[in-house]
mmCIF file of the C-alpha atoms, coordinates in Angstrom:
data_MODEL
# 
_entry.id   MODEL 
# 
loop_
_atom_site.group_PDB 
_atom_site.id 
_atom_site.type_symbol 
_atom_site.label_atom_id 
_atom_site.label_alt_id 
_atom_site.label_comp_id 
_atom_site.label_asym_id 
_atom_site.label_entity_id 
_atom_site.label_seq_id 
_atom_site.pdbx_PDB_ins_code 
_atom_site.Cartn_x 
_atom_site.Cartn_y 
_atom_site.Cartn_z 
_atom_site.occupancy 
_atom_site.B_iso_or_equiv 
_atom_site.pdbx_formal_charge 
_atom_site.auth_seq_id 
_atom_site.auth_comp_id 
_atom_site.auth_asym_id 
_atom_site.auth_atom_id 
_atom_site.pdbx_PDB_model_num 
ATOM 1   C CA . MET A 1 1   ? -3.207  -27.188 7.834   1.00 0.00 ? 1   MET A CA 1 
ATOM 2   C CA . HIS A 1 2   ? -6.680  -27.783 9.184   1.00 0.00 ? 2   HIS A CA 1 
ATOM 3   C CA . LEU A 1 3   ? -7.045  -25.544 12.214  1.00 0.00 ? 3   LEU A CA 1 
ATOM 4   C CA . LEU A 1 4   ? -5.383  -22.179 12.348  1.00 0.00 ? 4   LEU A CA 1 
ATOM 5   C CA . PRO A 1 5   ? -4.057  -21.113 15.753  1.00 0.00 ? 5   PRO A CA 1 
ATOM 6   C CA . ASP A 1 6   ? -5.371  -17.952 17.406  1.00 0.00 ? 6   ASP A CA 1 
ATOM 7   C CA . THR A 1 7   ? -1.993  -16.204 17.442  1.00 0.00 ? 7   THR A CA 1 
ATOM 8   C CA . LEU A 1 8   ? 1.436   -16.405 15.850  1.00 0.00 ? 8   LEU A CA 1 
ATOM 9   C CA . ASP A 1 9   ? 4.619   -17.288 17.690  1.00 0.00 ? 9   ASP A CA 1 
ATOM 10  C CA . ALA A 1 10  ? 7.451   -14.729 17.679  1.00 0.00 ? 10  ALA A CA 1 
ATOM 11  C CA . GLY A 1 11  ? 9.480   -16.288 14.890  1.00 0.00 ? 11  GLY A CA 1 
ATOM 12  C CA . SER A 1 12  ? 12.642  -14.693 13.537  1.00 0.00 ? 12  SER A CA 1 
ATOM 13  C CA . ALA A 1 13  ? 13.452  -11.460 11.695  1.00 0.00 ? 13  ALA A CA 1 
ATOM 14  C CA . TYR A 1 14  ? 15.560  -13.304 9.122   1.00 0.00 ? 14  TYR A CA 1 
ATOM 15  C CA . PRO A 1 15  ? 15.433  -14.536 6.450   1.00 0.00 ? 15  PRO A CA 1 
ATOM 16  C CA . LEU A 1 16  ? 12.947  -12.114 4.911   1.00 0.00 ? 16  LEU A CA 1 
ATOM 17  C CA . GLY A 1 17  ? 9.838   -13.557 3.281   1.00 0.00 ? 17  GLY A CA 1 
ATOM 18  C CA . ALA A 1 18  ? 8.045   -16.805 4.108   1.00 0.00 ? 18  ALA A CA 1 
ATOM 19  C CA . THR A 1 19  ? 10.380  -19.630 5.127   1.00 0.00 ? 19  THR A CA 1 
ATOM 20  C CA . PHE A 1 20  ? 9.283   -23.215 5.788   1.00 0.00 ? 20  PHE A CA 1 
ATOM 21  C CA . ASP A 1 21  ? 11.386  -25.040 8.400   1.00 0.00 ? 21  ASP A CA 1 
ATOM 22  C CA . GLY A 1 22  ? 9.656   -28.438 8.341   1.00 0.00 ? 22  GLY A CA 1 
ATOM 23  C CA . LEU A 1 23  ? 7.375   -27.591 11.275  1.00 0.00 ? 23  LEU A CA 1 
ATOM 24  C CA . GLY A 1 24  ? 5.770   -24.331 10.140  1.00 0.00 ? 24  GLY A CA 1 
ATOM 25  C CA . VAL A 1 25  ? 6.415   -21.088 8.309   1.00 0.00 ? 25  VAL A CA 1 
ATOM 26  C CA . ASN A 1 26  ? 8.285   -18.018 9.518   1.00 0.00 ? 26  ASN A CA 1 
ATOM 27  C CA . PHE A 1 27  ? 7.130   -14.682 8.058   1.00 0.00 ? 27  PHE A CA 1 
ATOM 28  C CA . ALA A 1 28  ? 9.399   -11.631 8.040   1.00 0.00 ? 28  ALA A CA 1 
ATOM 29  C CA . VAL A 1 29  ? 8.814   -8.328  6.252   1.00 0.00 ? 29  VAL A CA 1 
ATOM 30  C CA . TYR A 1 30  ? 10.740  -5.062  6.471   1.00 0.00 ? 30  TYR A CA 1 
ATOM 31  C CA . SER A 1 31  ? 9.078   -1.774  7.369   1.00 0.00 ? 31  SER A CA 1 
ATOM 32  C CA . ALA A 1 32  ? 10.812  1.022   9.227   1.00 0.00 ? 32  ALA A CA 1 
ATOM 33  C CA . ASN A 1 33  ? 7.637   3.081   9.638   1.00 0.00 ? 33  ASN A CA 1 
ATOM 34  C CA . ALA A 1 34  ? 4.680   0.693   9.902   1.00 0.00 ? 34  ALA A CA 1 
ATOM 35  C CA . GLU A 1 35  ? 2.899   0.668   13.240  1.00 0.00 ? 35  GLU A CA 1 
ATOM 36  C CA . LYS A 1 36  ? 1.554   -2.842  12.631  1.00 0.00 ? 36  LYS A CA 1 
ATOM 37  C CA . ILE A 1 37  ? 1.778   -5.471  9.881   1.00 0.00 ? 37  ILE A CA 1 
ATOM 38  C CA . GLU A 1 38  ? -0.897  -8.134  9.528   1.00 0.00 ? 38  GLU A CA 1 
ATOM 39  C CA . LEU A 1 39  ? -0.528  -11.543 7.897   1.00 0.00 ? 39  LEU A CA 1 
ATOM 40  C CA . CYS A 1 40  ? -3.738  -12.472 6.057   1.00 0.00 ? 40  CYS A CA 1 
ATOM 41  C CA . VAL A 1 41  ? -4.191  -16.203 5.390   1.00 0.00 ? 41  VAL A CA 1 
ATOM 42  C CA . TYR A 1 42  ? -6.536  -17.228 2.557   1.00 0.00 ? 42  TYR A CA 1 
ATOM 43  C CA . ASP A 1 43  ? -8.166  -20.410 1.336   1.00 0.00 ? 43  ASP A CA 1 
ATOM 44  C CA . GLU A 1 44  ? -6.473  -22.264 -1.524  1.00 0.00 ? 44  GLU A CA 1 
ATOM 45  C CA . THR A 1 45  ? -8.330  -20.148 -4.126  1.00 0.00 ? 45  THR A CA 1 
ATOM 46  C CA . GLY A 1 46  ? -7.195  -16.852 -2.596  1.00 0.00 ? 46  GLY A CA 1 
ATOM 47  C CA . ARG A 1 47  ? -10.777 -15.595 -2.499  1.00 0.00 ? 47  ARG A CA 1 
ATOM 48  C CA . ARG A 1 48  ? -11.730 -16.125 1.136   1.00 0.00 ? 48  ARG A CA 1 
ATOM 49  C CA . GLU A 1 49  ? -9.702  -14.783 4.042   1.00 0.00 ? 49  GLU A CA 1 
ATOM 50  C CA . LEU A 1 50  ? -9.486  -17.422 6.776   1.00 0.00 ? 50  LEU A CA 1 
ATOM 51  C CA . LYS A 1 51  ? -7.555  -15.603 9.463   1.00 0.00 ? 51  LYS A CA 1 
ATOM 52  C CA . ARG A 1 52  ? -5.748  -12.337 10.074  1.00 0.00 ? 52  ARG A CA 1 
ATOM 53  C CA . TYR A 1 53  ? -2.756  -12.190 12.412  1.00 0.00 ? 53  TYR A CA 1 
ATOM 54  C CA . PRO A 1 54  ? -0.768  -9.192  13.597  1.00 0.00 ? 54  PRO A CA 1 
ATOM 55  C CA . LEU A 1 55  ? 2.926   -10.018 13.245  1.00 0.00 ? 55  LEU A CA 1 
ATOM 56  C CA . PRO A 1 56  ? 3.882   -10.079 16.926  1.00 0.00 ? 56  PRO A CA 1 
ATOM 57  C CA . GLU A 1 57  ? 7.496   -8.915  16.874  1.00 0.00 ? 57  GLU A CA 1 
ATOM 58  C CA . TRP A 1 58  ? 9.538   -6.035  15.412  1.00 0.00 ? 58  TRP A CA 1 
ATOM 59  C CA . THR A 1 59  ? 13.316  -6.484  15.344  1.00 0.00 ? 59  THR A CA 1 
ATOM 60  C CA . ASP A 1 60  ? 15.746  -4.248  13.435  1.00 0.00 ? 60  ASP A CA 1 
ATOM 61  C CA . GLU A 1 61  ? 12.806  -2.747  11.486  1.00 0.00 ? 61  GLU A CA 1 
ATOM 62  C CA . VAL A 1 62  ? 11.587  -6.225  10.469  1.00 0.00 ? 62  VAL A CA 1 
ATOM 63  C CA . TRP A 1 63  ? 8.123   -7.420  11.482  1.00 0.00 ? 63  TRP A CA 1 
ATOM 64  C CA . HIS A 1 64  ? 7.991   -11.172 12.044  1.00 0.00 ? 64  HIS A CA 1 
ATOM 65  C CA . GLY A 1 65  ? 5.933   -14.106 13.254  1.00 0.00 ? 65  GLY A CA 1 
ATOM 66  C CA . TYR A 1 66  ? 5.823   -17.881 13.024  1.00 0.00 ? 66  TYR A CA 1 
ATOM 67  C CA . LEU A 1 67  ? 2.789   -19.960 12.010  1.00 0.00 ? 67  LEU A CA 1 
ATOM 68  C CA . PRO A 1 68  ? 3.163   -23.505 13.402  1.00 0.00 ? 68  PRO A CA 1 
ATOM 69  C CA . ASP A 1 69  ? 2.005   -26.388 11.192  1.00 0.00 ? 69  ASP A CA 1 
ATOM 70  C CA . ALA A 1 70  ? 1.803   -24.163 8.086   1.00 0.00 ? 70  ALA A CA 1 
ATOM 71  C CA . GLN A 1 71  ? 3.024   -25.764 4.872   1.00 0.00 ? 71  GLN A CA 1 
ATOM 72  C CA . PRO A 1 72  ? 4.605   -24.522 1.649   1.00 0.00 ? 72  PRO A CA 1 
ATOM 73  C CA . GLY A 1 73  ? 1.915   -23.234 -0.688  1.00 0.00 ? 73  GLY A CA 1 
ATOM 74  C CA . LEU A 1 74  ? 0.046   -21.325 2.018   1.00 0.00 ? 74  LEU A CA 1 
ATOM 75  C CA . VAL A 1 75  ? -1.894  -18.483 0.357   1.00 0.00 ? 75  VAL A CA 1 
ATOM 76  C CA . TYR A 1 76  ? -1.301  -15.155 2.110   1.00 0.00 ? 76  TYR A CA 1 
ATOM 77  C CA . GLY A 1 77  ? -0.757  -11.412 1.858   1.00 0.00 ? 77  GLY A CA 1 
ATOM 78  C CA . PHE A 1 78  ? 0.117   -8.552  4.182   1.00 0.00 ? 78  PHE A CA 1 
ATOM 79  C CA . ARG A 1 79  ? -1.619  -5.388  5.351   1.00 0.00 ? 79  ARG A CA 1 
ATOM 80  C CA . ALA A 1 80  ? 0.402   -2.455  6.666   1.00 0.00 ? 80  ALA A CA 1 
ATOM 81  C CA . HIS A 1 81  ? -0.937  -0.046  9.274   1.00 0.00 ? 81  HIS A CA 1 
ATOM 82  C CA . GLY A 1 82  ? 0.576   3.333   9.988   1.00 0.00 ? 82  GLY A CA 1 
ATOM 83  C CA . ARG A 1 83  ? 0.285   7.021   9.256   1.00 0.00 ? 83  ARG A CA 1 
ATOM 84  C CA . TYR A 1 84  ? -1.436  8.210   6.129   1.00 0.00 ? 84  TYR A CA 1 
ATOM 85  C CA . ALA A 1 85  ? 0.366   11.498  5.476   1.00 0.00 ? 85  ALA A CA 1 
ATOM 86  C CA . PRO A 1 86  ? 1.158   11.598  1.734   1.00 0.00 ? 86  PRO A CA 1 
ATOM 87  C CA . GLU A 1 87  ? 2.677   15.067  2.007   1.00 0.00 ? 87  GLU A CA 1 
ATOM 88  C CA . GLU A 1 88  ? 5.305   13.504  4.308   1.00 0.00 ? 88  GLU A CA 1 
ATOM 89  C CA . GLY A 1 89  ? 5.781   10.348  2.232   1.00 0.00 ? 89  GLY A CA 1 
ATOM 90  C CA . HIS A 1 90  ? 3.647   8.040   4.407   1.00 0.00 ? 90  HIS A CA 1 
ATOM 91  C CA . ARG A 1 91  ? 0.858   6.176   2.611   1.00 0.00 ? 91  ARG A CA 1 
ATOM 92  C CA . PHE A 1 92  ? -0.065  3.297   4.896   1.00 0.00 ? 92  PHE A CA 1 
ATOM 93  C CA . ASN A 1 93  ? -3.504  1.938   4.060   1.00 0.00 ? 93  ASN A CA 1 
ATOM 94  C CA . PRO A 1 94  ? -4.546  -1.349  5.715   1.00 0.00 ? 94  PRO A CA 1 
ATOM 95  C CA . ASN A 1 95  ? -7.434  -1.643  3.242   1.00 0.00 ? 95  ASN A CA 1 
ATOM 96  C CA . LYS A 1 96  ? -4.911  -2.573  0.562   1.00 0.00 ? 96  LYS A CA 1 
ATOM 97  C CA . LEU A 1 97  ? -3.547  -6.117  0.470   1.00 0.00 ? 97  LEU A CA 1 
ATOM 98  C CA . LEU A 1 98  ? 0.195   -6.211  -0.178  1.00 0.00 ? 98  LEU A CA 1 
ATOM 99  C CA . LEU A 1 99  ? 2.224   -8.937  -1.835  1.00 0.00 ? 99  LEU A CA 1 
ATOM 100 C CA . ASP A 1 100 ? 5.232   -10.355 -0.050  1.00 0.00 ? 100 ASP A CA 1 
ATOM 101 C CA . PRO A 1 101 ? 8.197   -8.841  -1.931  1.00 0.00 ? 101 PRO A CA 1 
ATOM 102 C CA . TYR A 1 102 ? 10.063  -12.101 -1.256  1.00 0.00 ? 102 TYR A CA 1 
ATOM 103 C CA . ALA A 1 103 ? 7.246   -14.433 -2.357  1.00 0.00 ? 103 ALA A CA 1 
ATOM 104 C CA . LYS A 1 104 ? 8.486   -17.517 -4.175  1.00 0.00 ? 104 LYS A CA 1 
ATOM 105 C CA . GLN A 1 105 ? 5.132   -18.196 -5.844  1.00 0.00 ? 105 GLN A CA 1 
ATOM 106 C CA . MET A 1 106 ? 1.792   -16.455 -6.340  1.00 0.00 ? 106 MET A CA 1 
ATOM 107 C CA . ILE A 1 107 ? -1.695  -17.551 -7.344  1.00 0.00 ? 107 ILE A CA 1 
ATOM 108 C CA . GLY A 1 108 ? -4.329  -15.510 -9.136  1.00 0.00 ? 108 GLY A CA 1 
ATOM 109 C CA . GLU A 1 109 ? -4.010  -12.529 -11.401 1.00 0.00 ? 109 GLU A CA 1 
ATOM 110 C CA . LEU A 1 110 ? -3.902  -8.820  -10.815 1.00 0.00 ? 110 LEU A CA 1 
ATOM 111 C CA . ARG A 1 111 ? -7.237  -7.259  -11.785 1.00 0.00 ? 111 ARG A CA 1 
ATOM 112 C CA . TRP A 1 112 ? -6.534  -3.556  -12.138 1.00 0.00 ? 112 TRP A CA 1 
ATOM 113 C CA . THR A 1 113 ? -9.316  -1.389  -10.710 1.00 0.00 ? 113 THR A CA 1 
ATOM 114 C CA . ASP A 1 114 ? -9.498  1.941   -8.906  1.00 0.00 ? 114 ASP A CA 1 
ATOM 115 C CA . ALA A 1 115 ? -9.667  -0.074  -5.649  1.00 0.00 ? 115 ALA A CA 1 
ATOM 116 C CA . MET A 1 116 ? -5.955  -0.785  -6.092  1.00 0.00 ? 116 MET A CA 1 
ATOM 117 C CA . TYR A 1 117 ? -5.057  2.815   -5.325  1.00 0.00 ? 117 TYR A CA 1 
ATOM 118 C CA . GLY A 1 118 ? -4.547  3.914   -1.754  1.00 0.00 ? 118 GLY A CA 1 
ATOM 119 C CA . TYR A 1 119 ? -6.383  7.116   -2.601  1.00 0.00 ? 119 TYR A CA 1 
ATOM 120 C CA . GLN A 1 120 ? -9.709  7.988   -4.252  1.00 0.00 ? 120 GLN A CA 1 
ATOM 121 C CA . VAL A 1 121 ? -8.899  8.453   -7.917  1.00 0.00 ? 121 VAL A CA 1 
ATOM 122 C CA . LYS A 1 122 ? -11.726 10.924  -8.595  1.00 0.00 ? 122 LYS A CA 1 
ATOM 123 C CA . SER A 1 123 ? -11.408 12.908  -5.379  1.00 0.00 ? 123 SER A CA 1 
ATOM 124 C CA . PRO A 1 124 ? -10.773 16.652  -5.649  1.00 0.00 ? 124 PRO A CA 1 
ATOM 125 C CA . ARG A 1 125 ? -7.945  16.033  -3.161  1.00 0.00 ? 125 ARG A CA 1 
ATOM 126 C CA . ALA A 1 126 ? -6.376  13.678  -5.738  1.00 0.00 ? 126 ALA A CA 1 
ATOM 127 C CA . ASP A 1 127 ? -3.660  11.481  -4.227  1.00 0.00 ? 127 ASP A CA 1 
ATOM 128 C CA . LEU A 1 128 ? -3.961  13.177  -0.823  1.00 0.00 ? 128 LEU A CA 1 
ATOM 129 C CA . SER A 1 129 ? -7.350  11.478  -0.302  1.00 0.00 ? 129 SER A CA 1 
ATOM 130 C CA . PHE A 1 130 ? -7.747  8.060   1.381   1.00 0.00 ? 130 PHE A CA 1 
ATOM 131 C CA . ASP A 1 131 ? -9.500  5.053   -0.175  1.00 0.00 ? 131 ASP A CA 1 
ATOM 132 C CA . ARG A 1 132 ? -11.263 2.661   2.235   1.00 0.00 ? 132 ARG A CA 1 
ATOM 133 C CA . ARG A 1 133 ? -12.106 -0.073  -0.283  1.00 0.00 ? 133 ARG A CA 1 
ATOM 134 C CA . ASP A 1 134 ? -10.535 -3.489  0.276   1.00 0.00 ? 134 ASP A CA 1 
ATOM 135 C CA . SER A 1 135 ? -8.293  -4.511  -2.630  1.00 0.00 ? 135 SER A CA 1 
ATOM 136 C CA . ALA A 1 136 ? -7.954  -8.205  -1.682  1.00 0.00 ? 136 ALA A CA 1 
ATOM 137 C CA . LEU A 1 137 ? -10.220 -9.593  -4.412  1.00 0.00 ? 137 LEU A CA 1 
ATOM 138 C CA . THR A 1 138 ? -8.236  -7.795  -7.107  1.00 0.00 ? 138 THR A CA 1 
ATOM 139 C CA . MET A 1 139 ? -4.822  -8.952  -5.887  1.00 0.00 ? 139 MET A CA 1 
ATOM 140 C CA . PRO A 1 140 ? -2.838  -12.102 -6.571  1.00 0.00 ? 140 PRO A CA 1 
ATOM 141 C CA . LYS A 1 141 ? -1.567  -13.796 -3.426  1.00 0.00 ? 141 LYS A CA 1 
# 
């Protein structure tokens, strides 16, 4: 895949995960409460983000989109946007890169640092605080 398009097509809500159909890849991820899910596409090393796409559709609590011309082996992750209200069970933090729970393969290794947490570890508010650091460089993809 040489040139990435500006937007994703609608794609399909099922199957979940990344599915190659011979012409591109469909992405589908479940979230009942997210306000937006972004697909982050990386270079082959997983170190440089090439493009970020909002998944354009939400069907039956599944966010989905289709990336034409994408091939198996595409390096990607997700970011989830929504309410950050830990006292109500909502901890959306788009600064934290998420793995696809249906990923068939990953590259890189997890490098555990405080940037992995959605909250500021040393804050007096403890896990009710919000961490703005990007976790992408510490995450496998």
